mmCIF file of C-alpha atoms and ligand atoms in Angstrom:
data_model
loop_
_atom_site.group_PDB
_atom_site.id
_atom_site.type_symbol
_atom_site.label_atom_id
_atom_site.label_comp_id
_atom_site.label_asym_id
_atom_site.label_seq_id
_atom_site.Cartn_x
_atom_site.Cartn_y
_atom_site.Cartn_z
ATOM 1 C CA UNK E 16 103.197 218.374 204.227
ATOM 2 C CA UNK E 17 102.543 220.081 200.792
ATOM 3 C CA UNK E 18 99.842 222.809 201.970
ATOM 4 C CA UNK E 19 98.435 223.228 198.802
ATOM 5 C CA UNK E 20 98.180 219.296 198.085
ATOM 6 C CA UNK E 21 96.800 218.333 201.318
ATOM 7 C CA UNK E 22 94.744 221.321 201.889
ATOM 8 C CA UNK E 23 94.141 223.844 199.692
ATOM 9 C CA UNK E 24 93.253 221.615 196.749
ATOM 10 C CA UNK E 25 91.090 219.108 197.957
ATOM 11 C CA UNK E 26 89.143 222.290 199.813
ATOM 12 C CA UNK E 27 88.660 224.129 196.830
ATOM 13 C CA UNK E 28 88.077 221.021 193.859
ATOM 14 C CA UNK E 29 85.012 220.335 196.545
ATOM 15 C CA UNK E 30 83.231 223.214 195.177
ATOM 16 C CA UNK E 31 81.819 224.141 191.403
ATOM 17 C CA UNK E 32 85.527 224.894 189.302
ATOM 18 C CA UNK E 33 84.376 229.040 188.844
ATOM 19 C CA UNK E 34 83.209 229.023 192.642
ATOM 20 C CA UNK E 35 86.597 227.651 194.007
ATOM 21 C CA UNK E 36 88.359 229.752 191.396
ATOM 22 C CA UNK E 37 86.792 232.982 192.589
ATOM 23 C CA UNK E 38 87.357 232.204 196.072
ATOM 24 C CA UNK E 39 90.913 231.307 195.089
ATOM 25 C CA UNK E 40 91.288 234.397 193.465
ATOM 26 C CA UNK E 41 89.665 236.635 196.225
ATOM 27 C CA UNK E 42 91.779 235.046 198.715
ATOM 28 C CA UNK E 43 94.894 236.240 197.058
ATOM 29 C CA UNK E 44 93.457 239.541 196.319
ATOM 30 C CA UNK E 45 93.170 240.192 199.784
ATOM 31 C CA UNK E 46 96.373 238.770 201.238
ATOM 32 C CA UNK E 47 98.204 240.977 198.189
ATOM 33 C CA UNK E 48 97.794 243.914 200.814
ATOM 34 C CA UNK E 49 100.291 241.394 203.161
ATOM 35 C CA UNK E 50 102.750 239.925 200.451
ATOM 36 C CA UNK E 51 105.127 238.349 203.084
ATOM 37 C CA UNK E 52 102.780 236.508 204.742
ATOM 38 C CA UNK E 53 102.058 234.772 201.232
ATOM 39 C CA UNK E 54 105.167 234.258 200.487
ATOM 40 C CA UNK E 55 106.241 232.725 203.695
ATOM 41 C CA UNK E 56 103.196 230.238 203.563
ATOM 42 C CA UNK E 57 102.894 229.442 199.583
ATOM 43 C CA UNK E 58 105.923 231.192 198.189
ATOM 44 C CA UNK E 59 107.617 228.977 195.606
ATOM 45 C CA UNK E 60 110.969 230.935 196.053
ATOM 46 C CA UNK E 61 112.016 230.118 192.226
ATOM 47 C CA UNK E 62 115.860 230.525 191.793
ATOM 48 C CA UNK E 63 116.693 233.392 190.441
ATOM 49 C CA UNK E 64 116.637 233.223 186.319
ATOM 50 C CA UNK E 65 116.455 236.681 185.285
ATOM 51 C CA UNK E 66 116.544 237.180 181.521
ATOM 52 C CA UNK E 67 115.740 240.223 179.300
ATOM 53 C CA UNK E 68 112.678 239.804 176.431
ATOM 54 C CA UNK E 69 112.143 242.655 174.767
ATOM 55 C CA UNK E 70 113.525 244.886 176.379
ATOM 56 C CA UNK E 71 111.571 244.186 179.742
ATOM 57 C CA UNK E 72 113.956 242.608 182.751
ATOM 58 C CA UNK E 73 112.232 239.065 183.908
ATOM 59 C CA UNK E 74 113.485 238.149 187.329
ATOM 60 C CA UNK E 75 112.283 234.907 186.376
ATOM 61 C CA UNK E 76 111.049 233.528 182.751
ATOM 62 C CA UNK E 77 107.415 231.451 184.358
ATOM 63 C CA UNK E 78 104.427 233.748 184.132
ATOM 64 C CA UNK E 79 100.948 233.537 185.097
ATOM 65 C CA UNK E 80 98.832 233.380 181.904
ATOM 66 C CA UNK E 81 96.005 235.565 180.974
ATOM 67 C CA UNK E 82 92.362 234.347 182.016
ATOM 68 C CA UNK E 83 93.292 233.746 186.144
ATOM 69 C CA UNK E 84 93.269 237.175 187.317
ATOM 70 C CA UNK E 85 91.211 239.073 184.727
ATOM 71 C CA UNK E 86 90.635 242.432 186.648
ATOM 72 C CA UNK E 87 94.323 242.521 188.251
ATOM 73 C CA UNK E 88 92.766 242.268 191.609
ATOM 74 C CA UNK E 89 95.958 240.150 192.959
ATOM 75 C CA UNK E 90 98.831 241.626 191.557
ATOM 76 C CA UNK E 91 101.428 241.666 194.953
ATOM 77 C CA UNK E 92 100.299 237.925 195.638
ATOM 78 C CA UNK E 93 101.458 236.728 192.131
ATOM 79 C CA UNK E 94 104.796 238.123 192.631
ATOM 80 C CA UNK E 95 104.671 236.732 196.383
ATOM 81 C CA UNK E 96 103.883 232.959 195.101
ATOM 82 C CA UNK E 97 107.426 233.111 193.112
ATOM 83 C CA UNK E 98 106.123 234.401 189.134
ATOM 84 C CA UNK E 99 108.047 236.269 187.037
ATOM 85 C CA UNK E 100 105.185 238.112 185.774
ATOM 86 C CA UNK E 101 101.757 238.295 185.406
ATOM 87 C CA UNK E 102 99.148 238.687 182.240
ATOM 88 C CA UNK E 103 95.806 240.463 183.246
ATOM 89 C CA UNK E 104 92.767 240.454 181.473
ATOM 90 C CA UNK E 105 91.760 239.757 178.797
ATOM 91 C CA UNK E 106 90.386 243.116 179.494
ATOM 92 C CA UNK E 107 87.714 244.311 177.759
ATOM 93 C CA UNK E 108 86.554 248.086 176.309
ATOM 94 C CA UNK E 109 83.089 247.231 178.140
ATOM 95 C CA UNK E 110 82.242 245.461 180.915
ATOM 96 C CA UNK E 111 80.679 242.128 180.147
ATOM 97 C CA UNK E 112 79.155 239.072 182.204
ATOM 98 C CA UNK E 113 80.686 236.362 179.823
ATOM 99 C CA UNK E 114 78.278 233.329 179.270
ATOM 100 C CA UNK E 115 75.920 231.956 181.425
ATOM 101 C CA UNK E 116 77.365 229.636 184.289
ATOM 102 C CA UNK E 117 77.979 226.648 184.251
ATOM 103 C CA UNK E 118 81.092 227.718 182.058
ATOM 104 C CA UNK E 119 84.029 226.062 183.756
ATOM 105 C CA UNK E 120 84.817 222.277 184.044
ATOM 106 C CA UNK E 121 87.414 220.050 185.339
ATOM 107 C CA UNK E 122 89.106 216.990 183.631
ATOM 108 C CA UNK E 123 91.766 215.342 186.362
ATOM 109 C CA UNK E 124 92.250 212.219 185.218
ATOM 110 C CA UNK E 125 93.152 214.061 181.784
ATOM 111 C CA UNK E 126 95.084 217.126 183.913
ATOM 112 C CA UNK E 127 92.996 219.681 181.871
ATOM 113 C CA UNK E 128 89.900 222.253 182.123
ATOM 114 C CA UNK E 129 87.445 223.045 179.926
ATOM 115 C CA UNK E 130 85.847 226.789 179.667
ATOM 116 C CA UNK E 131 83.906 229.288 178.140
ATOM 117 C CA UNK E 132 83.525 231.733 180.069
ATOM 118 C CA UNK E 133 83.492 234.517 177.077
ATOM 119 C CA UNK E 134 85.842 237.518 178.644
ATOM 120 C CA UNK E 135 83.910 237.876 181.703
ATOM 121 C CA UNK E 136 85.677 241.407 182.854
ATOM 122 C CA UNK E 137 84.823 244.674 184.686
ATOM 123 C CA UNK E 138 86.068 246.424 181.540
ATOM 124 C CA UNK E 139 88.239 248.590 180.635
ATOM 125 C CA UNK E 140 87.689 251.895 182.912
ATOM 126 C CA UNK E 141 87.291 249.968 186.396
ATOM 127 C CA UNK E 142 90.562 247.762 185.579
ATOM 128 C CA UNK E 143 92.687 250.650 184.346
ATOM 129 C CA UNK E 144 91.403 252.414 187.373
ATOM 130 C CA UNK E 145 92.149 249.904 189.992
ATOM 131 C CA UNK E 146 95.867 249.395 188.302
ATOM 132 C CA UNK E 147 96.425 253.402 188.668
ATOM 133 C CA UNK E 148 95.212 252.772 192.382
ATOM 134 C CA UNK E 149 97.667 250.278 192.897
ATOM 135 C CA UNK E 150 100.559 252.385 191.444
ATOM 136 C CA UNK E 151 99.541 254.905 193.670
ATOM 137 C CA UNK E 152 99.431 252.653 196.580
ATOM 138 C CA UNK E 153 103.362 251.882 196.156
ATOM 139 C CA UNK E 154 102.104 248.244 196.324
ATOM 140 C CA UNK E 155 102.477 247.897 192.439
ATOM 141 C CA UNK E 156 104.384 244.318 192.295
ATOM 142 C CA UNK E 157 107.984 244.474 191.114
ATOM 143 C CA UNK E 158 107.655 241.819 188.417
ATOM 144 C CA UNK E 159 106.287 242.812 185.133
ATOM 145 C CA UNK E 160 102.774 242.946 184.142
ATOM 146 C CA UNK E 161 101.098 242.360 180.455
ATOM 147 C CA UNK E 162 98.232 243.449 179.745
ATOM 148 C CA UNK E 163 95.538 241.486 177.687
ATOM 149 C CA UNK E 164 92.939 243.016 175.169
ATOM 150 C CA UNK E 165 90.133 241.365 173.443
ATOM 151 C CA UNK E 166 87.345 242.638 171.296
ATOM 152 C CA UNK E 167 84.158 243.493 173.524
ATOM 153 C CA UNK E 168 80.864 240.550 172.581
ATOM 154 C CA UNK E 169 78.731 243.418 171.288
ATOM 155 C CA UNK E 170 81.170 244.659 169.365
ATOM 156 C CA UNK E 171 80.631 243.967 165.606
ATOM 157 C CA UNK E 172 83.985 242.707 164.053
ATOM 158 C CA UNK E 173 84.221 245.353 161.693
ATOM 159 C CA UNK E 174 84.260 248.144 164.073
ATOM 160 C CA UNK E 175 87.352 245.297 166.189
ATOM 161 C CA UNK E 176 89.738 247.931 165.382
ATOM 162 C CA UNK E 177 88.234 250.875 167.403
ATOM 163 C CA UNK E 178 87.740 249.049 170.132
ATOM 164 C CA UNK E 179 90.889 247.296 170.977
ATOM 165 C CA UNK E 180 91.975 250.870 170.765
ATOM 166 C CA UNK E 181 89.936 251.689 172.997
ATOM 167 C CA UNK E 182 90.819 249.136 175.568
ATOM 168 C CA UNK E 183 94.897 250.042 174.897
ATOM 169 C CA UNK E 184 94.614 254.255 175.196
ATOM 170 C CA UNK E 185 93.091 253.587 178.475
ATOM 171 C CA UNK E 186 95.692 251.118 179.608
ATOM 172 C CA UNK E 187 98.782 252.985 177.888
ATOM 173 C CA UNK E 188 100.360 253.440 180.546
ATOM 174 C CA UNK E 189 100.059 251.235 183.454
ATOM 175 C CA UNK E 190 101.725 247.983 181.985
ATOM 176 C CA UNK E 191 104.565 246.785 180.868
ATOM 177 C CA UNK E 192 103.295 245.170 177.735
ATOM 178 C CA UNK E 193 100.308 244.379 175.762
ATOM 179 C CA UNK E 194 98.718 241.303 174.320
ATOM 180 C CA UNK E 195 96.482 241.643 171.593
ATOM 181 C CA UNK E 196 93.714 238.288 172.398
ATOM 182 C CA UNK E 197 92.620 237.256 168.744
ATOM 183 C CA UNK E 198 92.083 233.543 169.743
ATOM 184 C CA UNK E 199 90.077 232.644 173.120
ATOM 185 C CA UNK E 200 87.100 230.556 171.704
ATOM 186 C CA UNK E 201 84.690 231.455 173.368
ATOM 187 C CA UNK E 202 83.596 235.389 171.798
ATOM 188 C CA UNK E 203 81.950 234.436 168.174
ATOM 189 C CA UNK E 204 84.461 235.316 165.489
ATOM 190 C CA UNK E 205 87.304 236.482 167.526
ATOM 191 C CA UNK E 206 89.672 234.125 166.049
ATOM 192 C CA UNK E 207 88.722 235.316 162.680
ATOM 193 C CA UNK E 208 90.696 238.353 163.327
ATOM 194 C CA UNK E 209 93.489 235.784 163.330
ATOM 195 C CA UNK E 210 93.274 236.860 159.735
ATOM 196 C CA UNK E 211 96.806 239.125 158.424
ATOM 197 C CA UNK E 212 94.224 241.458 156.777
ATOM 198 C CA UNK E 213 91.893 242.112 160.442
ATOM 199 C CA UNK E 214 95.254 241.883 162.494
ATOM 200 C CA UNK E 215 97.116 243.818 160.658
ATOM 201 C CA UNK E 216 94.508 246.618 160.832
ATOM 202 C CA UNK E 217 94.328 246.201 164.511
ATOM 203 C CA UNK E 218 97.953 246.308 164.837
ATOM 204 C CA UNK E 219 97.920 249.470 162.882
ATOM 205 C CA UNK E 220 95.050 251.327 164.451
ATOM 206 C CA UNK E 221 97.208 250.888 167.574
ATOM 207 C CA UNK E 222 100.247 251.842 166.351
ATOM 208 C CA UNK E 223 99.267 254.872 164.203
ATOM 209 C CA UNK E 224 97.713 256.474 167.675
ATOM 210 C CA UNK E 225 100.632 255.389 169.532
ATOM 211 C CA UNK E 226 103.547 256.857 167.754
ATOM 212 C CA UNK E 227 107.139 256.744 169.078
ATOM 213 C CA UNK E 228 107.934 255.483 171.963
ATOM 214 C CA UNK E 229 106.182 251.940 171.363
ATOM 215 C CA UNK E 230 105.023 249.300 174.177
ATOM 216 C CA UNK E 231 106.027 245.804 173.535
ATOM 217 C CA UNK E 232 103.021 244.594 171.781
ATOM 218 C CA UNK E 233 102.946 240.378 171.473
ATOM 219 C CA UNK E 234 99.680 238.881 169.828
ATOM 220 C CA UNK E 235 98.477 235.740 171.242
ATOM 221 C CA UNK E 236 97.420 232.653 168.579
ATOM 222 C CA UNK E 237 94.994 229.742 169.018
ATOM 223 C CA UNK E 238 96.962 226.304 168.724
ATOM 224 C CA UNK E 239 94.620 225.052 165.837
ATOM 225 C CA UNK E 240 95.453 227.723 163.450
ATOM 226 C CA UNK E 241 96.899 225.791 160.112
ATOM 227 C CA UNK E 242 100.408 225.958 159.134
ATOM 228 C CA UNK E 243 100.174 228.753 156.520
ATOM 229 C CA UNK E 244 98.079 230.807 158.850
ATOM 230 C CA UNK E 245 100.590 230.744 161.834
ATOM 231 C CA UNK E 246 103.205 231.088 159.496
ATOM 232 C CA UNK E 247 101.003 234.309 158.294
ATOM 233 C CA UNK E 248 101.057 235.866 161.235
ATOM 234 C CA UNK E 249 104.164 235.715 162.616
ATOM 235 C CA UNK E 250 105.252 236.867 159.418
ATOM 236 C CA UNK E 251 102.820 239.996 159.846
ATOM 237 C CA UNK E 252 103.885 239.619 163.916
ATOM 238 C CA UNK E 253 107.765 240.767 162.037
ATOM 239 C CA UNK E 254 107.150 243.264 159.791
ATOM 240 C CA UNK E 255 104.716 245.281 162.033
ATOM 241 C CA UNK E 256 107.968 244.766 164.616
ATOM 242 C CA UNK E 257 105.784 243.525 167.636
ATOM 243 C CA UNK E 258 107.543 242.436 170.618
ATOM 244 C CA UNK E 259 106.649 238.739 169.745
ATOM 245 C CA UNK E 260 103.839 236.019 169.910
ATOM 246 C CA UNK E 261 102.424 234.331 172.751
ATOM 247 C CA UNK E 262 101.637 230.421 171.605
ATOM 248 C CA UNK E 263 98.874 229.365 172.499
ATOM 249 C CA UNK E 264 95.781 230.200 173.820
ATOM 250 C CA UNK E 265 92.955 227.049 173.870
ATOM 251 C CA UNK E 266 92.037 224.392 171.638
ATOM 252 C CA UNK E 267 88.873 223.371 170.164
ATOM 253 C CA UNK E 268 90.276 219.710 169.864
ATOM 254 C CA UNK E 269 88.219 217.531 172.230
ATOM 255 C CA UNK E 270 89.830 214.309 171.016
ATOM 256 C CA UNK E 271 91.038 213.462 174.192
ATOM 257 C CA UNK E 272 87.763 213.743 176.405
ATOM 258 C CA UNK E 273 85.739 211.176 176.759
ATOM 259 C CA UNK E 274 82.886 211.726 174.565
ATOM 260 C CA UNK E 275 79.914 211.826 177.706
ATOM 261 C CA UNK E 276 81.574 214.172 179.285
ATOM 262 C CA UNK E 277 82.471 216.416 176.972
ATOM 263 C CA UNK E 278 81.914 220.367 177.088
ATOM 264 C CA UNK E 279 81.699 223.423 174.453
ATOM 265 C CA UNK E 280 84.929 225.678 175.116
ATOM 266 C CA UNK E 281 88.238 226.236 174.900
ATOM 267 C CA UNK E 282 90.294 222.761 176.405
ATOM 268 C CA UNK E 283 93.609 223.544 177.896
ATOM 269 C CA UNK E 284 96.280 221.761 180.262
ATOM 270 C CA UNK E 285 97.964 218.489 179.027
ATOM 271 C CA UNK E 286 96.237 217.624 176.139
ATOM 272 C CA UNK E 287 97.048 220.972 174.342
ATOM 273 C CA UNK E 288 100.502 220.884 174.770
ATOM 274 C CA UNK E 289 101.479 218.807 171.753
ATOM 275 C CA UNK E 290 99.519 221.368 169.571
ATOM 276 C CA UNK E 291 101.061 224.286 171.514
ATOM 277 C CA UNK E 292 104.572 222.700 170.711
ATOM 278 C CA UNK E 293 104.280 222.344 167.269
ATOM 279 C CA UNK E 294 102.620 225.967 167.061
ATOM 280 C CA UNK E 295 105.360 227.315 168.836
ATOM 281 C CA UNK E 296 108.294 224.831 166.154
ATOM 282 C CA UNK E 297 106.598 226.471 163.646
ATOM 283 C CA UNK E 298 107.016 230.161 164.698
ATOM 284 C CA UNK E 299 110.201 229.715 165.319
ATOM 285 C CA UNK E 300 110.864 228.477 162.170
ATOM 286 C CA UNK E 301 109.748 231.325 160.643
ATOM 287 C CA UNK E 302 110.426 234.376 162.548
ATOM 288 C CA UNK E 303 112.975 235.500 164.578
ATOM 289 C CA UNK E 304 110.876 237.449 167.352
ATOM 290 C CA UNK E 305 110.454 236.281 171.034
ATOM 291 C CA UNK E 306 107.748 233.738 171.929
ATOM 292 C CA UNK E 307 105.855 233.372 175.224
ATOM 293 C CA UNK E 308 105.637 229.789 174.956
ATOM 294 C CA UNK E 309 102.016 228.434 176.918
ATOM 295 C CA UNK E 310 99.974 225.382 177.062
ATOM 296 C CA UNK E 311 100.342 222.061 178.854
ATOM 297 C CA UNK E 312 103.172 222.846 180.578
ATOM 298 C CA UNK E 313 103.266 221.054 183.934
ATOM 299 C CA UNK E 314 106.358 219.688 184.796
ATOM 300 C CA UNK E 315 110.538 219.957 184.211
ATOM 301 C CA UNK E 316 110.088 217.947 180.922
ATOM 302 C CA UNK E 317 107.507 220.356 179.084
ATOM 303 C CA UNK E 318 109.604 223.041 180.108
ATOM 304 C CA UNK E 319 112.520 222.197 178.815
ATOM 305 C CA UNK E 320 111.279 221.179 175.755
ATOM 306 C CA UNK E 321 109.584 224.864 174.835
ATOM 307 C CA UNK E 322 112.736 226.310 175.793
ATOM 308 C CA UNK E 323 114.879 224.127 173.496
ATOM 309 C CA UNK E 324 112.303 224.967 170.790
ATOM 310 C CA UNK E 325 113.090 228.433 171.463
ATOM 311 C CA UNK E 326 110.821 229.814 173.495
ATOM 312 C CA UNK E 327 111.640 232.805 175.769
ATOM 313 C CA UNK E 328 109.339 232.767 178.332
ATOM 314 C CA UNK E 329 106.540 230.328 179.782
ATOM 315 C CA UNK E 330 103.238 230.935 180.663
ATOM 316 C CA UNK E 331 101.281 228.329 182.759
ATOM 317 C CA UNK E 332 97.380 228.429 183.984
ATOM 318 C CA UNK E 333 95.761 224.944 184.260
ATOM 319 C CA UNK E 334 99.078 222.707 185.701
ATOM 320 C CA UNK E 335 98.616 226.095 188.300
ATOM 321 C CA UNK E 336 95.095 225.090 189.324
ATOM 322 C CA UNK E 337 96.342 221.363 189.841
ATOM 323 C CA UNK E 338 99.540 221.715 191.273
ATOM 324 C CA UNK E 339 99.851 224.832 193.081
ATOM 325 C CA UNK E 340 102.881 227.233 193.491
ATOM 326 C CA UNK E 341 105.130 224.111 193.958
ATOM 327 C CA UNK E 342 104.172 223.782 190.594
ATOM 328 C CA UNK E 343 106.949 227.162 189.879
ATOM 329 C CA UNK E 344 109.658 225.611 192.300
ATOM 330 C CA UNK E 345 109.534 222.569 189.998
ATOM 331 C CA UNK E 346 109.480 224.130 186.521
ATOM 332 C CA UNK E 347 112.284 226.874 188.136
ATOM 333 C CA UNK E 348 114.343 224.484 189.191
ATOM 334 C CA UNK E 349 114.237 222.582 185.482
ATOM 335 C CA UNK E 350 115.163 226.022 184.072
ATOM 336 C CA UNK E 351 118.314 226.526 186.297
ATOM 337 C CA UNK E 352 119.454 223.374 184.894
ATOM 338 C CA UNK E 353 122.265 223.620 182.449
ATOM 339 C CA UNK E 354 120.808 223.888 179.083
ATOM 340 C CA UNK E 355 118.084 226.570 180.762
ATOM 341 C CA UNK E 356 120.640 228.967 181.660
ATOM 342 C CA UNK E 357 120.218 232.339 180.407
ATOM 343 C CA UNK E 358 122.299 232.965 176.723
HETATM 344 C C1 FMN I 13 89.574 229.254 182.928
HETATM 345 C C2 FMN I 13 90.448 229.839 181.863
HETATM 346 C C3 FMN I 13 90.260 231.158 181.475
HETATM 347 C C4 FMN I 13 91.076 231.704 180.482
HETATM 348 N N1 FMN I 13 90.892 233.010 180.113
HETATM 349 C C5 FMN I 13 91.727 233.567 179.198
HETATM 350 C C6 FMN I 13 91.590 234.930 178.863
HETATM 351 O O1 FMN I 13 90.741 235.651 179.367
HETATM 352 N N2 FMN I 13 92.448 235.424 177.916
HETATM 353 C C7 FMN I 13 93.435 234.672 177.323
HETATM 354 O O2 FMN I 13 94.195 235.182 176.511
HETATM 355 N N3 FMN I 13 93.582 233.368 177.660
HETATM 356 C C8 FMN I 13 92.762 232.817 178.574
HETATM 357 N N4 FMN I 13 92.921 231.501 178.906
HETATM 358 C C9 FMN I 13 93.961 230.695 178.222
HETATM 359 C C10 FMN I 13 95.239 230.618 179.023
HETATM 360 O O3 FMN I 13 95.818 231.886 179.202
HETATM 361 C C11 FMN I 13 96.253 229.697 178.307
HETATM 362 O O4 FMN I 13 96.586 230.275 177.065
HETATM 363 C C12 FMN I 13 95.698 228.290 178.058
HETATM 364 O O5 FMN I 13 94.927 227.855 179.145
HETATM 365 C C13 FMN I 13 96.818 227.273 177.793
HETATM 366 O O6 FMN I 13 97.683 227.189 178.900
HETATM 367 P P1 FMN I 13 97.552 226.016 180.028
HETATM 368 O O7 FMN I 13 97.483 224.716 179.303
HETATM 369 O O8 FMN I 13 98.763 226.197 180.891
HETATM 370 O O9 FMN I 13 96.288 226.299 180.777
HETATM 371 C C14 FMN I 13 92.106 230.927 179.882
HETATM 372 C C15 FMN I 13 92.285 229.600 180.291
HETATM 373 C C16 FMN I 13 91.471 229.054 181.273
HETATM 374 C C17 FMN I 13 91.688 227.624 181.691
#
């Protein structure tokens, strides 16, 4: 029997998509204080594919993108359901309620989600706070964590700058790298600091406060940015030396809903993985820093093909909510293949 399948799944897809996500979510929060009890019941136990990416030590190369456990309340359980790290957040400098509910839809039959839920967070001070707790605690999880920023809603986009700084003094310490979230649809004009000139002044603010030693710093790109954009950035991405791009976040190409049942927000899951492919063909092309490869990817074959376009690492959120941890034991066991190993 495939618990998650048989059970879990047709449990939680009975209730509203944020309800059975929070309950999700809360459930693994609290078994994180008894790790080996999640990992004996859900555990994927992914073969071990360890791998270095900038300079951080991967025990395995599939994450758990940003957006699932916004306020790191889950941490140990991540690590216990067989990820090779985890992105928290996006985090905001101020705590926000994100838009008003209903904000999060399922599409089965087209193996994707809808949302806009707009950086609902605690902020900034309870997050960083509950991650120095869990240092503390000796419970902190021994895979790596990112950390994801975005641009607080009341924020006005010329004052972006200062408050992604914000966000990153407070977390400076307790992660093992940063994302800087310029493309989640859902916070007016926060892809318009996709821009080189209001990235590259966010990238500096951070930086000029920072000084030597750096973090690994990747920013994370929307899968509809045009060619010379993308190309802009990672160009940008290079000569500010970040650690690399994460591609992609959402798309606002609805094409492949049908049209009654469409929703307003970002669309992720199967039908964004041919944009998330090309996005990520395209980086490569230009650039020669690391990419976090996310979007669509669900099974061995949309695996393999990210990591023969060059990608580093893998990210996956929506084939997660449909499939479950087994979900890892069947992309891990694509990337022990041959052509996955390790170079
Ligand atoms: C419900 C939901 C919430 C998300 N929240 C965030 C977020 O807060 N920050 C972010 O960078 N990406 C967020 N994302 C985007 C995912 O991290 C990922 O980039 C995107 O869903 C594509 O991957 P997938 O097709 O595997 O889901 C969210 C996605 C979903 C479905």
């Amino acid at each position: 029997m495939d618990l998650h399948k048989d059970i879990i799944r047709p449990l939680l897809f009975k209730l509203d998509a944020e309800k059975a996500h929070n309950l999700a979510v809360s459930s693994l929060s609290f078994a994180s204080t008894f790790p080996s009890l999640v990992r004996g019941t859900l555990g994927a136990k992914p073969a071990k594919n360890p791998r270095t990416v900038a300079g951080i030590a991967f025990p395995n190369p599939i994450g758990l993108a940003a957006g699932m456990d916004k306020n790191g309340v889950a941490l140990p359980a991540w690590e216990a359901l067989g990820f090779g790290f985890v992105e928290v957040g996006t985090i905001t400098s101020l705590a926000q309620p994100g838009n008003p509910k209903p904000r999060l839809f399922r599409f089965p039959d087209q193996g994707a989600l809808i949302n806009r839920l707009g950086f609902n967070n605690e902020g900034v001070e309870a997050v960083a706070a509950r991650l120095e707790r869990l240092h503390t605690s000796g419970r902190w999880p021994g895979i790596p964590v990112g950390l994801n920023i975005g641009k607080s809603k009341l924020t006005p986009a010329e004052n972006a700058h200062t408050d992604y700084l914000t966000s990153f003094r407070r977390l400076h310490s307790l992660g093992d790298y940063f994302v800087i979230n310029v493309s989640s649809p859902n916070t007016p004009g926060l892809r318009d600091l996709q821009s080189t000139e209001a990235l590259g002044k966010i990238i500096r603010t951070l930086r000029d406060w920072e000084g030597t030693p750096r973090r690994p710093l990747f920013v994370k790109v929307a899968p509809d940015l045009a060619e010379e954009d993308l190309v802009a950035v990672a160009q940008l991405a290079e000569s500010e030396q970040l650690a690399g791009l994460i591609a992609t976040n959402t798309t606002l190409d609805h094409s492949s809903i049908p049209t009654g049942r469409d929703q307003q927000g970002g669309l992720s899951g199967l039908p964004v993985r041919p944009r998330s492919l090309k996005a990520l063909q395209i980086i490569k092309k230009h650039s020669t820093l690391p990419v976090i490869a996310c979007g669509g990817i669900s099974d061995e074959t949309s695996a393999r093909e990210r990591f023969e376009a060059g990608a580093d690492l893998l990210q996956v959120y929506t084939a997660f909510i449909y499939q479950g941890p087994g979900l890892l034991r069947r992309l891990a066991s694509a990337n022990s293949s041959k052509d996955f190993s390790p170079t």
